[in-house]
Amino acid sequence: MSWISTSAAEQAEMLSVIGVTSMDDLFAAIPPELRSRSWDIPSGRSEMAVRDYLKSLAARNDSSRVSFLGGGFYDHFIPAAVDALAARSEFYTAYTPYQPECSQGTLQSIYEYQSAICRLTGLDFANASLYDGGTAVFEATTMAIRLTGRERVACHPSLNPLYRRMLETHLLNLKLEIVEGDNPEDSACVIVQNPDFRGTAADYTALGAQCHAAGALLIVSFYPISLGLLKTPGEMGADIAVAEGQSLGIPLNFGGPYLGVLATRRAHVRKMPGRLVAETSDAQGRRGFVLTLQAREQHIRREKAMSNICSNEALCALRALIYMTLLGREGLREVAQQCHSKAEYLKSQLPAASILNTGPTFNEFTVRLPRSAEDVVVRMAGRGYLAGLPLAALGVGGSNDLLIAVTEKRTRVQLDAFAQALEEECS
Amino acid sequence: MQLIYEKSRPGCRAITFDPLDVPTATMPPQLCRVSPASLPEVSELDVVRHFTNLSRRNFGVDSHFYPLGSCSMKYNPKLAEAVAAEPGFAGLHPHLSSDRAYLPQCQGALQLIYETERLLAEIGGMHQVSLQPIAGAHGELTGTLLIAAYHRARGHPKDTILIPDSAHGTNPASAAIAGFKVVEVPSNGDGTIHLNAFKGVLTASVAGVMLTCPNTHGLFEPDVRRICDLAHEVDALTYYDGANLNAIIGQCRPGDLGFDVMHFNLHKTFATPHGMGGPGAGPIGVGERLEPFLPGPRVVPRDDAYALEWPERSIGRIAAFFGNFMIAVRAYAYMLHLGAEGLKQVSEHAVLNANYVHARLKDVYLSAFPARFMHECVLSAAPQAKQGVRALDIAKALLDFGLHAPTVYFPLTVKESIMIEPTETESKATLDAFCDAMLQIAERVADDGQRLREAPTSTPVGRLDEVRAAKELNCAC
């Protein structure tokens, strides 16, 4: 099987133009002793057979249960127009817009995405995208280190524990100190997450002021949908805001591709990693868009670049832009309001004493069950639910603690039935 | 074209939701934003028409030939898009892998991860593969972190990585971000690594050597085995940058050449679409020496089910879950369809096409190197530049033929470089149309230079003022 477009006759003609007699001659530079020692690859299969096989694998996964699983990744509704527009091959089969004249679709959409992120976060500049929320935390941290010249990083316990682990791994070979907490003294930055991993929403404005007084930066990792209601990183005085953008119209995808969001203040833009698009014009005065400040990037600056990032998640950024455009000013607020209200309703249907969050929560909260969260999850799966995330598995809670997320997709009927089922499975 | 924000009309909406069926809850005001984010207020048709028209201002592989050197812009089969749309993959929550209680509900995904890793391991001649790195450069960073972990575990931390001057910029950037000092190895006049210069910088402090083979000049490194052997003699590990794997797939394998660690660019070699710059995926392969250090968790077959385990000396988590899983789904479908023979044909026709283009153009544009090119060829527009038409002008003039430009000014080692990678999926007719256009442009250099310097004229905008863009820095509205 192949997607080769050349006929046998054309192949012979091409070989003769090159001046060789066989396809093997083309590989004369690879000596026989360096040829593959093994090639144990199955024979090609038809499109129909491959689709059937992958369909059979997909069928062994469960994406049909009523989900209360969150933990940084959420089951939001995705309007049909997001899929329809992002499926245009003029978008998904294009390359990085290094030739701006034939990439204005890409470049304008990135400019509009950057604008949407700035409007969402209350910050001045957003880059064209990073890989995901976890690597965005890492990139923001190295950016803060470059900006401050300091080698200590304060990591607040609110941060997603997976991102904390990723940060430790990425910084493994650098002489840096990662400390737990929010003390900005001698630190490059304090990294916080809002709402925190266990669901509690807070205002980090005072911490931002403390950071600035101590010469440190405040990095806020946020949940994009929550900004339909919650105070923005900009309003809290954050220097860098980062996010996992999955909730903005990107499917759960078993972990990727997702979208790394990063925004910052004007003063810091030249130390920002990732691509950046700016508006300009051509000789005839027509508006156009180009990649700018490329001297920050690896293809120009090599080992002195702000980051090693090359490919990013532009197609996911496009999805996020289309999603935010479809929702608009009022729609984003409404989704956030629905998520929050439905989560509050579910809380009201559960025993008050079981809820561990002491402060307000947005759409996610932690309950302490009367028995092992893992046991309950298994029982609830049998009743058609993904009941939530047992926190012990990630090392951030007791064995009976369960993190429950509610999105706008859940109905009152589902919430009532879930509360009832949870009570029965716990008793 | 107007910005979507310029089409906004107060009160207009595209998507509405069912009325709230529970009481409205109120967040404490001190935790709330002052005013809603000023996102566009438009109808669904406004949105659909806006983005449909924006898409028409792009060249994509489906609509245009895209001979970008170093990028492997091959056709992206629709089979891959179809399998990626399966709800059992796209709708799957990643935290199903975070707790053993949920593992029975993602067995198909874990099986796909395991089988894709095994297939890539055989293709690369590697012992194990991890799908976790999210992009090629992320694979490089992971690989260099593994090299650092290896030396630390042996009690001899080393601080230097050797990288040829022809390497992609990501190599030195990744090594530097991992905390290494980068030492550049110069090329010979023939475009391959200067072996004596390499020996000169290969000291006991060298932790690893990063190579691209064929290199970014499109040439197979004749001393590749010798370089790996010499590195191993001083206990330096060897890294294979898989960006150019399309040239050798099925012909030779990085593991057999002597490499300890490599990354695959699934979006290049395995035909998952480039998506305007991403998402891609950069799985890494390792030999036995680095296996204990791999990022975790790993998918392993145990009894009747797939389980997750951590390697004994793992560097930790490089991704929250299993990297860009949906890109792996596409790549796996691609590999299963092509199979043993089809994958070999990929490199055969990639090399055939590049050499055909080279043969047709080499008498008019300067061939950068005398050796046989692999999957891409590097030409120089130095003769044309002497007459006032630079590589950039030629690239822009091609756009008026409805052809995407090749890569220009990379590799940095060749003056006025034009780097052409046609890929295996293009037909002879397309290659001929491209070569005819290149030759026609060359003929116009002497008499029609001014118009070439003003190209393109058929695109939605002409050449843009990059200085103004950087000065005004209007990056959001």
Coordinates of C-alpha atoms in Angstrom, one line a residue, chain A residues 2-387:
Chain A
S2 CA 1.2 3.5 -0.6
W3 CA 0.4 7.1 -1.4
I4 CA 3.0 7.3 -4.2
S5 CA 1.9 9.2 -7.3
T6 CA 4.5 8.1 -9.7
S7 CA 3.9 5.4 -12.4
A8 CA 6.6 2.8 -13.3
A9 CA 7.2 4.5 -16.7
E10 CA 7.7 7.9 -15.0
Q11 CA 10.0 6.3 -12.5
A12 CA 12.2 4.9 -15.3
E13 CA 12.3 8.3 -17.0
M14 CA 13.2 10.1 -13.8
L15 CA 16.0 7.6 -13.1
S16 CA 17.4 8.3 -16.5
V17 CA 17.3 12.1 -16.1
I18 CA 19.2 11.6 -12.8
G19 CA 21.7 9.3 -14.6
V20 CA 21.3 6.1 -12.6
T21 CA 19.8 2.8 -13.6
S22 CA 18.0 1.6 -10.5
M23 CA 16.3 2.9 -7.3
D24 CA 19.1 1.1 -5.4
D25 CA 21.7 3.4 -7.0
L26 CA 20.1 6.3 -5.3
F27 CA 21.1 4.9 -1.9
A28 CA 24.8 4.2 -2.9
A29 CA 25.8 6.6 0.0
I30 CA 24.6 4.1 2.5
P31 CA 27.2 1.3 2.6
P32 CA 25.8 -2.3 2.8
E33 CA 27.1 -2.8 6.3
L34 CA 25.0 0.0 7.6
R35 CA 21.7 -1.3 6.0
S36 CA 18.8 -2.3 8.3
R37 CA 19.6 -5.4 10.3
S38 CA 16.0 -6.2 10.9
W39 CA 12.7 -5.0 9.3
D40 CA 10.1 -6.9 11.2
I41 CA 7.1 -4.8 10.1
P42 CA 3.7 -6.3 9.2
S43 CA 2.6 -6.1 5.5
G44 CA 0.5 -3.1 4.6
R45 CA -3.3 -3.3 5.0
S46 CA -6.1 -1.7 3.1
E47 CA -7.7 1.5 4.4
M48 CA -10.8 -0.5 5.2
A49 CA -8.9 -3.0 7.3
V50 CA -6.9 -0.3 9.2
R51 CA -10.1 1.6 10.0
D52 CA -11.8 -1.5 11.2
Y53 CA -8.8 -2.4 13.4
L54 CA -8.5 1.1 15.0
K55 CA -12.3 1.2 15.4
S56 CA -12.0 -2.0 17.4
L57 CA -9.3 -0.4 19.6
A58 CA -11.5 2.7 20.1
A59 CA -14.4 0.5 21.1
R60 CA -12.3 -0.8 24.0
N61 CA -12.2 2.7 25.5
D62 CA -15.1 4.2 27.4
S63 CA -16.0 7.7 26.4
S64 CA -19.8 7.2 26.9
R65 CA -20.2 7.4 30.7
V66 CA -21.6 10.5 32.3
S67 CA -18.4 12.3 33.4
F68 CA -17.5 14.2 36.5
L69 CA -13.8 13.8 35.8
G70 CA -11.8 17.1 35.6
G71 CA -8.5 17.7 37.3
G72 CA -7.3 20.3 34.7
F73 CA -9.1 18.7 31.7
Y74 CA -12.8 19.2 31.2
D75 CA -15.7 17.7 29.3
H76 CA -17.1 20.9 27.7
F77 CA -19.6 21.2 24.8
I78 CA -17.9 21.8 21.5
P79 CA -20.1 23.6 18.9
A80 CA -20.3 21.9 15.5
A81 CA -18.8 24.9 13.7
V82 CA -15.5 24.4 15.6
D83 CA -15.0 21.0 14.0
A84 CA -16.3 22.0 10.6
L85 CA -13.9 25.0 10.3
A86 CA -10.8 23.4 11.9
A87 CA -11.3 20.5 9.4
R88 CA -10.6 22.8 6.4
S89 CA -7.4 21.4 5.0
E90 CA -6.2 24.9 4.0
F91 CA -5.7 25.2 7.8
Y92 CA -4.6 21.8 8.8
T93 CA -2.3 20.9 5.9
A94 CA -0.5 24.3 5.9
Y95 CA 3.0 24.8 7.4
T96 CA 4.4 27.4 9.8
P97 CA 3.7 30.7 8.2
Y98 CA 7.3 31.5 7.1
Q99 CA 6.0 32.8 3.7
P100 CA 3.5 35.4 5.0
E101 CA 2.0 36.3 1.5
C102 CA 0.5 32.8 1.2
S103 CA -0.2 32.3 4.9
Q104 CA -2.4 35.3 5.7
G105 CA -5.2 32.9 6.8
T106 CA -2.9 31.4 9.5
L107 CA -1.3 34.7 10.5
Q108 CA -4.5 36.6 10.8
S109 CA -6.1 33.8 12.8
I110 CA -3.1 33.8 15.2
Y111 CA -3.3 37.6 15.6
E112 CA -7.0 37.2 16.4
Y113 CA -6.2 34.3 18.8
Q114 CA -3.5 36.5 20.6
S115 CA -6.1 39.2 20.9
A116 CA -8.7 36.9 22.4
I117 CA -6.2 35.6 25.0
C118 CA -5.2 39.2 25.9
R119 CA -8.9 40.1 26.3
L120 CA -9.5 36.9 28.3
T121 CA -6.5 37.4 30.7
G122 CA -6.2 41.2 30.9
L123 CA -2.6 41.1 29.8
D124 CA -0.8 42.8 26.9
F125 CA 0.8 40.1 24.8
A126 CA 0.0 36.4 24.1
N127 CA 2.2 34.1 22.0
A128 CA 1.0 32.0 19.2
S129 CA 0.8 28.9 21.5
L130 CA 2.9 26.4 23.4
Y131 CA 2.5 22.6 23.6
D132 CA 0.2 22.3 26.6
G133 CA -0.5 23.6 30.1
G134 CA 2.3 21.8 31.7
T135 CA 5.1 22.9 29.3
A136 CA 3.6 26.4 29.5
V137 CA 4.3 26.4 33.3
F138 CA 7.9 25.3 32.5
E139 CA 8.3 28.0 29.8
A140 CA 6.9 30.7 32.0
T141 CA 9.4 29.6 34.8
T142 CA 12.4 29.8 32.5
M143 CA 11.2 33.1 31.3
A144 CA 11.0 34.4 34.9
I145 CA 14.5 33.1 35.5
R146 CA 15.8 35.0 32.4
L147 CA 14.0 38.2 33.5
T148 CA 15.1 38.2 37.1
G149 CA 18.5 36.4 37.0
R150 CA 17.4 34.4 40.1
E151 CA 17.7 30.6 40.5
R152 CA 15.0 29.8 42.9
V153 CA 11.4 29.0 42.0
A154 CA 8.5 29.0 44.5
C155 CA 5.8 26.6 43.6
H156 CA 2.5 27.0 45.4
P157 CA 0.6 23.9 46.4
S158 CA -2.4 25.1 44.3
L159 CA -0.6 24.0 41.2
N160 CA -1.7 20.8 39.3
P161 CA 0.6 18.1 40.7
L162 CA 1.3 16.8 37.2
Y163 CA 2.6 20.2 36.2
R164 CA 4.7 20.3 39.3
R165 CA 6.3 16.9 38.4
M166 CA 6.8 18.1 34.8
L167 CA 8.5 21.2 36.0
E168 CA 10.9 19.2 38.1
T169 CA 11.7 16.9 35.2
H170 CA 12.3 19.7 32.8
L171 CA 14.6 21.6 35.2
L172 CA 16.4 18.4 36.3
N173 CA 19.8 19.2 34.9
L174 CA 19.8 22.9 35.8
K175 CA 21.2 24.3 39.1
L176 CA 17.9 25.6 40.3
E177 CA 16.0 25.3 43.6
I178 CA 12.3 24.5 43.5
V179 CA 10.7 25.3 46.9
E180 CA 7.1 24.7 48.0
G181 CA 5.1 27.7 49.0
D182 CA 4.6 31.3 48.1
N183 CA 7.7 33.1 49.6
P184 CA 8.9 35.5 46.8
E185 CA 12.2 36.4 48.6
D186 CA 15.2 35.7 46.4
S187 CA 12.8 33.8 44.0
A188 CA 12.5 34.3 40.3
C189 CA 8.8 33.7 40.6
V190 CA 5.9 32.3 42.6
I191 CA 3.7 29.9 40.6
V192 CA 0.1 29.7 41.6
Q193 CA -3.0 28.1 40.1
N194 CA -6.5 29.5 40.2
P195 CA -8.8 27.7 41.0
D196 CA -6.4 25.5 42.8
F197 CA -6.1 21.8 41.9
R198 CA -8.7 20.8 44.6
G199 CA -11.1 23.4 43.2
T200 CA -10.9 26.4 45.5
A201 CA -10.9 29.8 43.9
A202 CA -8.9 32.6 45.4
D203 CA -7.6 36.2 44.8
Y204 CA -3.9 36.4 44.5
T205 CA -3.7 40.2 44.2
A206 CA -1.9 40.6 47.5
L207 CA 0.6 37.9 46.6
G208 CA 1.3 39.7 43.3
A209 CA 2.1 42.9 45.3
Q210 CA 4.4 40.9 47.6
C211 CA 6.2 39.4 44.6
H212 CA 6.8 42.7 43.0
A213 CA 8.0 44.2 46.3
A214 CA 10.5 41.3 46.5
G215 CA 11.6 41.6 42.8
A216 CA 9.9 38.3 41.9
L217 CA 7.3 37.6 39.2
L218 CA 3.9 36.2 39.8
I219 CA 2.9 33.4 37.4
V220 CA -0.8 32.4 37.4
S221 CA -1.9 29.2 35.8
F222 CA -5.6 29.6 35.1
Y223 CA -8.6 27.6 33.8
P224 CA -9.8 29.5 30.7
I225 CA -13.5 28.9 31.2
S226 CA -13.3 30.1 34.7
L227 CA -12.4 33.6 33.4
G228 CA -16.0 33.9 32.2
L229 CA -16.5 34.9 35.8
L230 CA -13.3 35.0 37.8
K231 CA -10.9 37.8 38.3
T232 CA -8.2 37.8 35.6
P233 CA -4.5 37.2 36.0
G234 CA -4.1 40.8 34.8
E235 CA -6.3 42.2 37.5
M236 CA -4.4 40.2 40.1
G237 CA -1.1 41.7 38.9
A238 CA 0.3 38.6 37.3
D239 CA 3.4 39.0 35.2
I240 CA 2.8 35.9 33.2
A241 CA -0.4 33.9 32.8
V242 CA -0.4 30.3 31.5
A243 CA -3.1 27.8 30.9
E244 CA -4.1 24.5 29.5
G245 CA -6.4 25.7 26.7
Q246 CA -8.1 22.3 26.2
S247 CA -11.4 23.6 27.6
L248 CA -11.7 26.1 24.7
G249 CA -13.2 23.7 22.1
I250 CA -10.5 21.0 22.1
P251 CA -11.5 17.4 22.6
L252 CA -10.1 15.5 25.6
N253 CA -7.9 13.4 23.2
F254 CA -6.6 11.2 26.0
G255 CA -4.1 13.9 26.8
G256 CA -3.1 15.5 23.6
P257 CA -2.9 17.5 21.4
Y258 CA -3.8 20.3 23.7
L259 CA -3.0 24.0 23.8
G260 CA -0.4 25.8 25.9
V261 CA -1.5 29.4 26.5
L262 CA 1.0 32.0 27.6
A263 CA 0.4 35.8 28.0
T264 CA 2.5 38.5 29.6
R265 CA 3.0 42.2 30.1
R266 CA 4.5 44.6 27.6
A267 CA 7.7 44.9 29.6
H268 CA 8.5 41.2 29.4
V269 CA 7.6 40.5 25.7
R270 CA 11.2 40.3 24.4
K271 CA 12.0 37.4 26.8
M272 CA 8.8 35.6 25.9
P273 CA 9.1 32.1 24.3
G274 CA 7.2 31.0 21.2
R275 CA 6.0 32.6 18.0
L276 CA 4.5 36.0 17.9
V277 CA 2.4 37.6 15.1
A278 CA 2.2 41.3 14.5
E279 CA 0.2 43.5 12.2
T280 CA 1.9 45.5 9.4
S281 CA 1.3 46.4 5.8
D282 CA 2.6 45.9 2.3
A283 CA 3.9 48.4 -0.2
Q284 CA 0.4 49.2 -1.3
G285 CA -0.7 49.9 2.2
R286 CA -2.8 46.7 2.5
R287 CA -3.0 45.3 6.1
G288 CA -1.2 42.1 6.6
F289 CA 0.3 40.0 9.4
V290 CA 3.8 38.6 9.9
L291 CA 5.8 36.6 12.4
T292 CA 7.8 39.1 14.5
L293 CA 10.7 39.2 17.1
Q294 CA 12.0 36.0 15.5
A295 CA 15.4 36.7 16.9
R296 CA 14.1 35.3 20.2
E297 CA 13.7 31.9 18.5
Q298 CA 15.8 28.8 18.0
H299 CA 16.0 28.9 14.2
I300 CA 17.8 32.3 14.5
R301 CA 19.4 32.4 17.9
R302 CA 20.2 28.6 18.3
E303 CA 21.7 27.9 21.8
K304 CA 20.9 31.4 23.0
A305 CA 17.2 31.2 22.1
M306 CA 14.5 31.9 24.6
S307 CA 13.2 28.4 24.1
N308 CA 13.8 25.4 22.0
I309 CA 10.2 25.3 20.8
C310 CA 9.7 24.9 17.0
S311 CA 6.4 23.2 16.2
N312 CA 3.6 24.5 18.4
E313 CA -0.1 23.8 18.6
A314 CA -1.4 26.4 16.0
L315 CA -4.3 24.2 14.9
C316 CA -5.5 23.9 18.5
A317 CA -5.1 27.7 18.9
L318 CA -7.4 28.1 15.9
R319 CA -9.9 25.8 17.5
A320 CA -9.8 27.9 20.7
L321 CA -10.2 31.1 18.7
I322 CA -13.2 29.7 16.8
Y323 CA -14.7 28.5 20.1
M324 CA -14.2 31.8 21.8
T325 CA -15.7 33.6 18.8
L326 CA -18.7 31.4 18.7
L327 CA -19.3 31.9 22.4
G328 CA -18.6 35.6 22.4
R329 CA -18.6 38.0 25.2
E330 CA -21.9 36.8 26.7
G331 CA -21.5 33.1 25.8
L332 CA -18.3 32.7 27.7
R333 CA -19.8 34.3 30.8
E334 CA -22.9 32.0 30.5
V335 CA -20.9 28.8 30.2
A336 CA -18.9 29.8 33.3
Q337 CA -22.1 30.7 35.1
Q338 CA -23.7 27.4 34.2
C339 CA -20.6 25.4 35.3
H340 CA -20.5 27.2 38.6
S341 CA -24.2 27.0 39.3
K342 CA -24.5 23.3 38.4
A343 CA -21.4 22.5 40.6
E344 CA -23.0 24.5 43.5
Y345 CA -26.2 22.6 43.0
L346 CA -24.4 19.2 43.1
K347 CA -22.6 20.3 46.3
S348 CA -26.0 21.1 47.8
Q349 CA -27.2 17.6 47.1
L350 CA -24.2 16.0 48.9
P351 CA -23.6 15.8 52.6
A352 CA -22.2 19.2 53.6
A353 CA -19.6 17.7 55.9
S354 CA -18.1 15.7 53.1
I355 CA -16.9 18.8 51.2
L356 CA -13.3 19.6 52.0
N357 CA -13.0 23.0 50.3
T358 CA -13.2 25.7 52.9
G359 CA -13.4 28.6 50.4
P360 CA -15.6 29.2 47.3
T361 CA -15.2 26.8 44.4
F362 CA -15.8 27.4 40.7
N363 CA -16.9 24.1 39.1
E364 CA -14.8 21.6 40.9
F365 CA -14.6 20.5 44.5
T366 CA -13.2 17.8 46.7
V367 CA -15.3 15.4 48.8
R368 CA -14.1 13.0 51.5
L369 CA -16.1 9.8 51.0
P370 CA -16.9 7.3 53.8
R371 CA -14.9 4.7 51.9
S372 CA -12.0 4.4 49.4
A373 CA -12.4 6.7 46.5
E374 CA -11.0 4.0 44.2
D375 CA -13.7 1.6 45.3
V376 CA -16.4 4.1 44.8
V377 CA -15.1 5.0 41.3
V378 CA -15.2 1.3 40.3
R379 CA -18.8 1.0 41.6
M380 CA -19.9 4.2 40.0
A381 CA -18.4 3.1 36.7
G382 CA -20.7 0.1 36.9
R383 CA -23.7 2.6 37.1
G384 CA -22.5 4.6 34.1
Y385 CA -20.5 7.4 35.7
L386 CA -16.9 8.6 35.7
A387 CA -17.4 9.8 39.3

